[in-house]
mmCIF file of C-alpha atoms in Angstrom:
data_model
loop_
_atom_site.group_PDB
_atom_site.id
_atom_site.type_symbol
_atom_site.label_atom_id
_atom_site.label_comp_id
_atom_site.label_asym_id
_atom_site.label_seq_id
_atom_site.Cartn_x
_atom_site.Cartn_y
_atom_site.Cartn_z
ATOM 1 C CA UNK A 1 -39.521 -96.143 83.312
ATOM 2 C CA UNK A 2 -36.174 -94.205 83.491
ATOM 3 C CA UNK A 3 -36.785 -90.509 84.326
ATOM 4 C CA UNK A 4 -35.340 -87.410 83.281
ATOM 5 C CA UNK A 5 -32.289 -87.685 82.772
ATOM 6 C CA UNK A 6 -29.447 -83.966 81.923
ATOM 7 C CA UNK A 7 -25.980 -84.688 81.427
ATOM 8 C CA UNK A 8 -23.500 -83.061 82.344
ATOM 9 C CA UNK A 9 -25.070 -82.704 86.043
ATOM 10 C CA UNK A 10 -22.087 -79.830 86.849
ATOM 11 C CA UNK A 11 -20.143 -77.460 84.087
ATOM 12 C CA UNK A 12 -18.201 -74.518 84.653
ATOM 13 C CA UNK A 13 -17.043 -71.792 81.649
ATOM 14 C CA UNK A 14 -15.771 -68.552 81.709
ATOM 15 C CA UNK A 15 -17.298 -65.045 80.827
ATOM 16 C CA UNK A 16 -17.862 -65.142 77.050
ATOM 17 C CA UNK A 17 -18.047 -68.383 76.774
ATOM 18 C CA UNK A 18 -21.093 -70.433 75.233
ATOM 19 C CA UNK A 19 -22.444 -74.448 76.196
ATOM 20 C CA UNK A 20 -24.393 -76.494 76.012
ATOM 21 C CA UNK A 21 -26.942 -78.743 77.700
ATOM 22 C CA UNK A 22 -28.338 -81.952 76.949
ATOM 23 C CA UNK A 23 -31.853 -83.548 78.069
ATOM 24 C CA UNK A 24 -33.569 -86.715 77.280
ATOM 25 C CA UNK A 25 -37.201 -86.956 78.467
ATOM 26 C CA UNK A 26 -39.151 -89.250 79.860
ATOM 27 C CA UNK A 27 -39.465 -92.333 76.714
ATOM 28 C CA UNK A 28 -42.968 -91.206 75.211
ATOM 29 C CA UNK A 29 -43.303 -87.701 76.542
ATOM 30 C CA UNK A 30 -43.042 -85.237 73.302
ATOM 31 C CA UNK A 31 -43.018 -81.355 75.689
ATOM 32 C CA UNK A 32 -39.324 -80.210 77.314
ATOM 33 C CA UNK A 33 -39.780 -77.307 79.474
ATOM 34 C CA UNK A 34 -36.169 -76.017 80.565
ATOM 35 C CA UNK A 35 -36.324 -73.629 83.852
ATOM 36 C CA UNK A 36 -33.474 -72.034 84.982
ATOM 37 C CA UNK A 37 -33.754 -71.599 89.457
ATOM 38 C CA UNK A 38 -31.041 -68.897 91.698
ATOM 39 C CA UNK A 39 -31.498 -68.159 95.363
ATOM 40 C CA UNK A 40 -32.997 -64.717 94.227
ATOM 41 C CA UNK A 41 -35.822 -65.158 91.108
ATOM 42 C CA UNK A 42 -36.112 -68.472 92.064
ATOM 43 C CA UNK A 43 -37.763 -71.263 89.365
ATOM 44 C CA UNK A 44 -38.371 -69.296 86.011
ATOM 45 C CA UNK A 45 -39.275 -70.295 82.514
ATOM 46 C CA UNK A 46 -36.949 -70.653 79.709
ATOM 47 C CA UNK A 47 -38.407 -72.054 77.028
ATOM 48 C CA UNK A 48 -40.830 -75.298 75.778
ATOM 49 C CA UNK A 49 -41.052 -77.012 72.756
ATOM 50 C CA UNK A 50 -43.325 -79.253 71.766
ATOM 51 C CA UNK A 51 -42.723 -81.572 68.755
ATOM 52 C CA UNK A 52 -39.499 -80.014 67.416
ATOM 53 C CA UNK A 53 -41.158 -76.336 67.789
ATOM 54 C CA UNK A 54 -40.715 -73.897 70.301
ATOM 55 C CA UNK A 55 -44.863 -73.464 72.213
ATOM 56 C CA UNK A 56 -43.172 -70.757 74.011
ATOM 57 C CA UNK A 57 -40.507 -68.711 75.531
ATOM 58 C CA UNK A 58 -40.236 -67.183 78.852
ATOM 59 C CA UNK A 59 -38.868 -63.441 79.381
ATOM 60 C CA UNK A 60 -34.878 -64.039 78.937
ATOM 61 C CA UNK A 61 -32.150 -62.430 76.707
ATOM 62 C CA UNK A 62 -32.023 -64.287 73.633
ATOM 63 C CA UNK A 63 -28.411 -65.598 74.037
ATOM 64 C CA UNK A 64 -30.652 -68.400 75.478
ATOM 65 C CA UNK A 65 -32.101 -70.805 72.056
ATOM 66 C CA UNK A 66 -33.180 -74.112 72.624
ATOM 67 C CA UNK A 67 -34.046 -77.408 70.435
ATOM 68 C CA UNK A 68 -35.690 -80.364 69.786
ATOM 69 C CA UNK A 69 -34.646 -83.633 67.954
ATOM 70 C CA UNK A 70 -37.542 -85.938 66.117
ATOM 71 C CA UNK A 71 -36.639 -87.862 68.871
ATOM 72 C CA UNK A 72 -37.674 -85.395 71.586
ATOM 73 C CA UNK A 73 -34.527 -85.064 73.302
ATOM 74 C CA UNK A 74 -33.429 -81.692 73.768
ATOM 75 C CA UNK A 75 -30.666 -78.689 73.541
ATOM 76 C CA UNK A 76 -30.589 -75.507 75.282
ATOM 77 C CA UNK A 77 -27.118 -73.114 74.477
ATOM 78 C CA UNK A 78 -26.489 -69.677 75.705
ATOM 79 C CA UNK A 79 -24.126 -68.190 74.560
ATOM 80 C CA UNK A 80 -21.241 -65.351 74.983
ATOM 81 C CA UNK A 81 -21.889 -66.053 79.486
ATOM 82 C CA UNK A 82 -21.574 -63.706 82.034
ATOM 83 C CA UNK A 83 -21.774 -64.372 85.899
ATOM 84 C CA UNK A 84 -25.002 -64.156 86.171
ATOM 85 C CA UNK A 85 -26.076 -67.483 84.258
ATOM 86 C CA UNK A 86 -24.538 -69.349 87.268
ATOM 87 C CA UNK A 87 -27.954 -71.092 88.084
ATOM 88 C CA UNK A 88 -29.195 -74.833 88.278
ATOM 89 C CA UNK A 89 -30.672 -75.077 84.618
ATOM 90 C CA UNK A 90 -33.731 -78.079 85.035
ATOM 91 C CA UNK A 91 -35.408 -79.491 82.196
ATOM 92 C CA UNK A 92 -38.732 -80.797 83.020
ATOM 93 C CA UNK A 93 -41.059 -83.140 80.287
ATOM 94 C CA UNK A 94 -45.067 -84.401 80.033
ATOM 95 C CA UNK A 95 -46.984 -86.291 77.851
ATOM 96 C CA UNK A 96 -48.424 -83.228 76.284
ATOM 97 C CA UNK A 97 -48.560 -79.592 78.322
ATOM 98 C CA UNK A 98 -51.683 -80.790 80.128
ATOM 99 C CA UNK A 99 -49.730 -83.461 81.543
ATOM 100 C CA UNK A 100 -47.766 -82.654 85.149
ATOM 101 C CA UNK A 101 -44.558 -81.327 84.015
ATOM 102 C CA UNK A 102 -41.974 -84.433 85.705
ATOM 103 C CA UNK A 103 -38.000 -82.938 86.085
ATOM 104 C CA UNK A 104 -34.631 -83.809 85.686
ATOM 105 C CA UNK A 105 -32.317 -83.241 88.342
ATOM 106 C CA UNK A 106 -30.031 -80.495 86.223
ATOM 107 C CA UNK A 107 -27.055 -79.041 85.309
ATOM 108 C CA UNK A 108 -25.440 -76.893 87.645
ATOM 109 C CA UNK A 109 -23.188 -73.792 85.264
ATOM 110 C CA UNK A 110 -21.537 -72.163 87.853
ATOM 111 C CA UNK A 111 -19.330 -68.967 85.495
ATOM 112 C CA UNK A 112 -15.583 -68.205 86.797
ATOM 113 C CA UNK B 1 -44.378 -59.195 89.829
ATOM 114 C CA UNK B 2 -44.538 -62.625 91.195
ATOM 115 C CA UNK B 3 -47.439 -64.097 90.128
ATOM 116 C CA UNK B 4 -47.360 -67.217 92.613
ATOM 117 C CA UNK B 5 -46.789 -66.094 96.513
ATOM 118 C CA UNK B 6 -45.584 -69.201 98.849
ATOM 119 C CA UNK B 7 -45.435 -66.622 102.188
ATOM 120 C CA UNK B 8 -44.079 -68.679 104.586
ATOM 121 C CA UNK B 9 -39.850 -68.828 103.682
ATOM 122 C CA UNK B 10 -39.628 -71.530 106.118
ATOM 123 C CA UNK B 11 -42.598 -73.754 108.428
ATOM 124 C CA UNK B 12 -41.465 -76.750 111.161
ATOM 125 C CA UNK B 13 -44.351 -79.404 111.542
ATOM 126 C CA UNK B 14 -44.224 -82.322 114.616
ATOM 127 C CA UNK B 15 -43.853 -86.136 112.956
ATOM 128 C CA UNK B 16 -46.940 -87.027 112.588
ATOM 129 C CA UNK B 17 -49.732 -83.897 112.606
ATOM 130 C CA UNK B 18 -51.132 -81.688 110.222
ATOM 131 C CA UNK B 19 -48.292 -79.727 107.443
ATOM 132 C CA UNK B 20 -50.712 -77.088 105.823
ATOM 133 C CA UNK B 21 -48.500 -75.222 102.571
ATOM 134 C CA UNK B 22 -50.461 -72.633 101.488
ATOM 135 C CA UNK B 23 -49.803 -70.058 98.382
ATOM 136 C CA UNK B 24 -51.570 -67.170 96.812
ATOM 137 C CA UNK B 25 -51.433 -66.054 92.622
ATOM 138 C CA UNK B 26 -52.811 -63.088 91.212
ATOM 139 C CA UNK B 27 -53.538 -64.021 87.499
ATOM 140 C CA UNK B 28 -56.715 -64.845 87.126
ATOM 141 C CA UNK B 29 -56.158 -66.623 83.650
ATOM 142 C CA UNK B 30 -54.011 -69.030 85.675
ATOM 143 C CA UNK B 31 -56.441 -72.967 85.522
ATOM 144 C CA UNK B 32 -54.192 -75.265 86.265
ATOM 145 C CA UNK B 33 -52.188 -75.735 89.798
ATOM 146 C CA UNK B 34 -49.066 -78.185 91.347
ATOM 147 C CA UNK B 35 -46.815 -78.707 93.980
ATOM 148 C CA UNK B 36 -43.779 -80.571 93.625
ATOM 149 C CA UNK B 37 -41.234 -81.086 96.406
ATOM 150 C CA UNK B 38 -37.294 -80.715 96.632
ATOM 151 C CA UNK B 39 -34.730 -81.964 97.894
ATOM 152 C CA UNK B 40 -31.168 -80.431 97.991
ATOM 153 C CA UNK B 41 -29.260 -81.683 94.814
ATOM 154 C CA UNK B 42 -32.596 -83.470 92.892
ATOM 155 C CA UNK B 43 -35.222 -81.857 91.026
ATOM 156 C CA UNK B 44 -38.565 -81.737 91.605
ATOM 157 C CA UNK B 45 -40.935 -84.543 92.252
ATOM 158 C CA UNK B 46 -44.576 -84.185 90.862
ATOM 159 C CA UNK B 47 -46.684 -84.420 94.085
ATOM 160 C CA UNK B 48 -50.082 -83.957 92.846
ATOM 161 C CA UNK B 49 -51.907 -80.932 90.751
ATOM 162 C CA UNK B 50 -55.713 -79.886 91.197
ATOM 163 C CA UNK B 51 -57.434 -78.869 87.847
ATOM 164 C CA UNK B 52 -59.643 -74.808 88.065
ATOM 165 C CA UNK B 53 -62.693 -76.754 88.584
ATOM 166 C CA UNK B 54 -62.336 -78.724 90.836
ATOM 167 C CA UNK B 55 -61.343 -77.333 94.511
ATOM 168 C CA UNK B 56 -60.049 -80.414 96.077
ATOM 169 C CA UNK B 57 -57.527 -83.512 94.541
ATOM 170 C CA UNK B 58 -56.788 -86.131 97.561
ATOM 171 C CA UNK B 59 -53.730 -88.899 97.133
ATOM 172 C CA UNK B 60 -52.850 -91.248 99.701
ATOM 173 C CA UNK B 61 -51.556 -88.217 102.516
ATOM 174 C CA UNK B 62 -52.200 -85.380 100.369
ATOM 175 C CA UNK B 63 -54.669 -82.774 99.428
ATOM 176 C CA UNK B 64 -54.287 -79.759 97.976
ATOM 177 C CA UNK B 65 -57.586 -77.085 98.121
ATOM 178 C CA UNK B 66 -58.758 -74.634 95.282
ATOM 179 C CA UNK B 67 -59.543 -71.491 97.084
ATOM 180 C CA UNK B 68 -60.379 -69.773 93.005
ATOM 181 C CA UNK B 69 -62.927 -66.454 94.138
ATOM 182 C CA UNK B 70 -59.293 -65.863 96.725
ATOM 183 C CA UNK B 71 -57.134 -67.021 94.487
ATOM 184 C CA UNK B 72 -55.839 -69.420 96.854
ATOM 185 C CA UNK B 73 -54.610 -73.073 97.474
ATOM 186 C CA UNK B 74 -53.081 -74.985 99.869
ATOM 187 C CA UNK B 75 -51.264 -78.530 100.498
ATOM 188 C CA UNK B 76 -52.443 -80.304 103.368
ATOM 189 C CA UNK B 77 -49.980 -83.217 104.106
ATOM 190 C CA UNK B 78 -51.333 -85.688 106.904
ATOM 191 C CA UNK B 79 -50.049 -87.647 108.802
ATOM 192 C CA UNK B 80 -46.483 -86.172 108.974
ATOM 193 C CA UNK B 81 -42.988 -87.972 107.817
ATOM 194 C CA UNK B 82 -39.835 -87.855 108.476
ATOM 195 C CA UNK B 83 -39.182 -87.951 105.037
ATOM 196 C CA UNK B 84 -41.596 -84.765 104.323
ATOM 197 C CA UNK B 85 -38.839 -82.693 104.878
ATOM 198 C CA UNK B 86 -38.441 -81.003 102.074
ATOM 199 C CA UNK B 87 -39.034 -77.577 99.609
ATOM 200 C CA UNK B 88 -41.914 -77.251 98.657
ATOM 201 C CA UNK B 89 -43.077 -75.225 95.031
ATOM 202 C CA UNK B 90 -46.877 -73.929 94.444
ATOM 203 C CA UNK B 91 -46.715 -73.697 90.542
ATOM 204 C CA UNK B 92 -49.542 -72.223 87.897
ATOM 205 C CA UNK B 93 -50.082 -72.130 84.310
ATOM 206 C CA UNK B 94 -52.606 -71.252 81.818
ATOM 207 C CA UNK B 95 -54.265 -73.819 79.206
ATOM 208 C CA UNK B 96 -55.241 -73.213 75.833
ATOM 209 C CA UNK B 97 -53.895 -71.986 72.662
ATOM 210 C CA UNK B 98 -50.167 -70.092 73.862
ATOM 211 C CA UNK B 99 -49.658 -72.185 77.049
ATOM 212 C CA UNK B 100 -47.065 -70.875 79.061
ATOM 213 C CA UNK B 101 -44.857 -72.079 81.213
ATOM 214 C CA UNK B 102 -45.116 -73.273 84.644
ATOM 215 C CA UNK B 103 -45.101 -69.946 87.108
ATOM 216 C CA UNK B 104 -43.277 -70.734 90.314
ATOM 217 C CA UNK B 105 -43.531 -69.444 93.486
ATOM 218 C CA UNK B 106 -40.094 -69.035 96.092
ATOM 219 C CA UNK B 107 -41.139 -71.996 97.881
ATOM 220 C CA UNK B 108 -41.163 -73.186 101.689
ATOM 221 C CA UNK B 109 -38.798 -75.162 103.687
ATOM 222 C CA UNK B 110 -41.235 -77.847 105.863
ATOM 223 C CA UNK B 111 -39.118 -78.930 108.848
ATOM 224 C CA UNK B 112 -40.463 -82.230 110.300
ATOM 225 C CA UNK B 113 -39.701 -82.261 113.626
ATOM 226 C CA UNK B 114 -39.393 -85.846 115.232
#
């Protein structure tokens, strides 16, 4: 069974630009969550989608947004990039909200 | 305010012995707890979970214990193997309507000595 797939694996952007990251969940999983990992803050919850609806959002500014498509694939977008947005962005999927989340290998975003 | 705390940044254990990783939480609304293992350049891998209606859950070499009154959980690995060397994250969430995402601890780096 294929795992969670995130693209691209690495990305370099400059301040002020915007970026879109993609996540394909495990087949059959309808819940997709996004997390940001930084050395200082650790793993922090960004948002969660289920059946194309955002169910929850973490404590991040409005520059961070996401969406989920009818096939459960998800994208997250960060606009007006700042240096502090440099991080590993992880996507996780689960069959339902109360099942374990399974993570992809992440997208490493570097802001210059 | 850190709601999930792993107070040991690192832990060194001899191969074949028991590894015990600890985790404390402050939010009494958390009712579902998970442990993940993470190797460098990979995403976290799910290990084992426990619901607040239980106090113990086993899966092979891994056992998670939950003490709700102390708001404490632990992961036991027996016997420890070299491949267990990784960073271990404790995570928690609350269920029910409006459930949030996972809240993670900062991780414990487990080193298995040959």
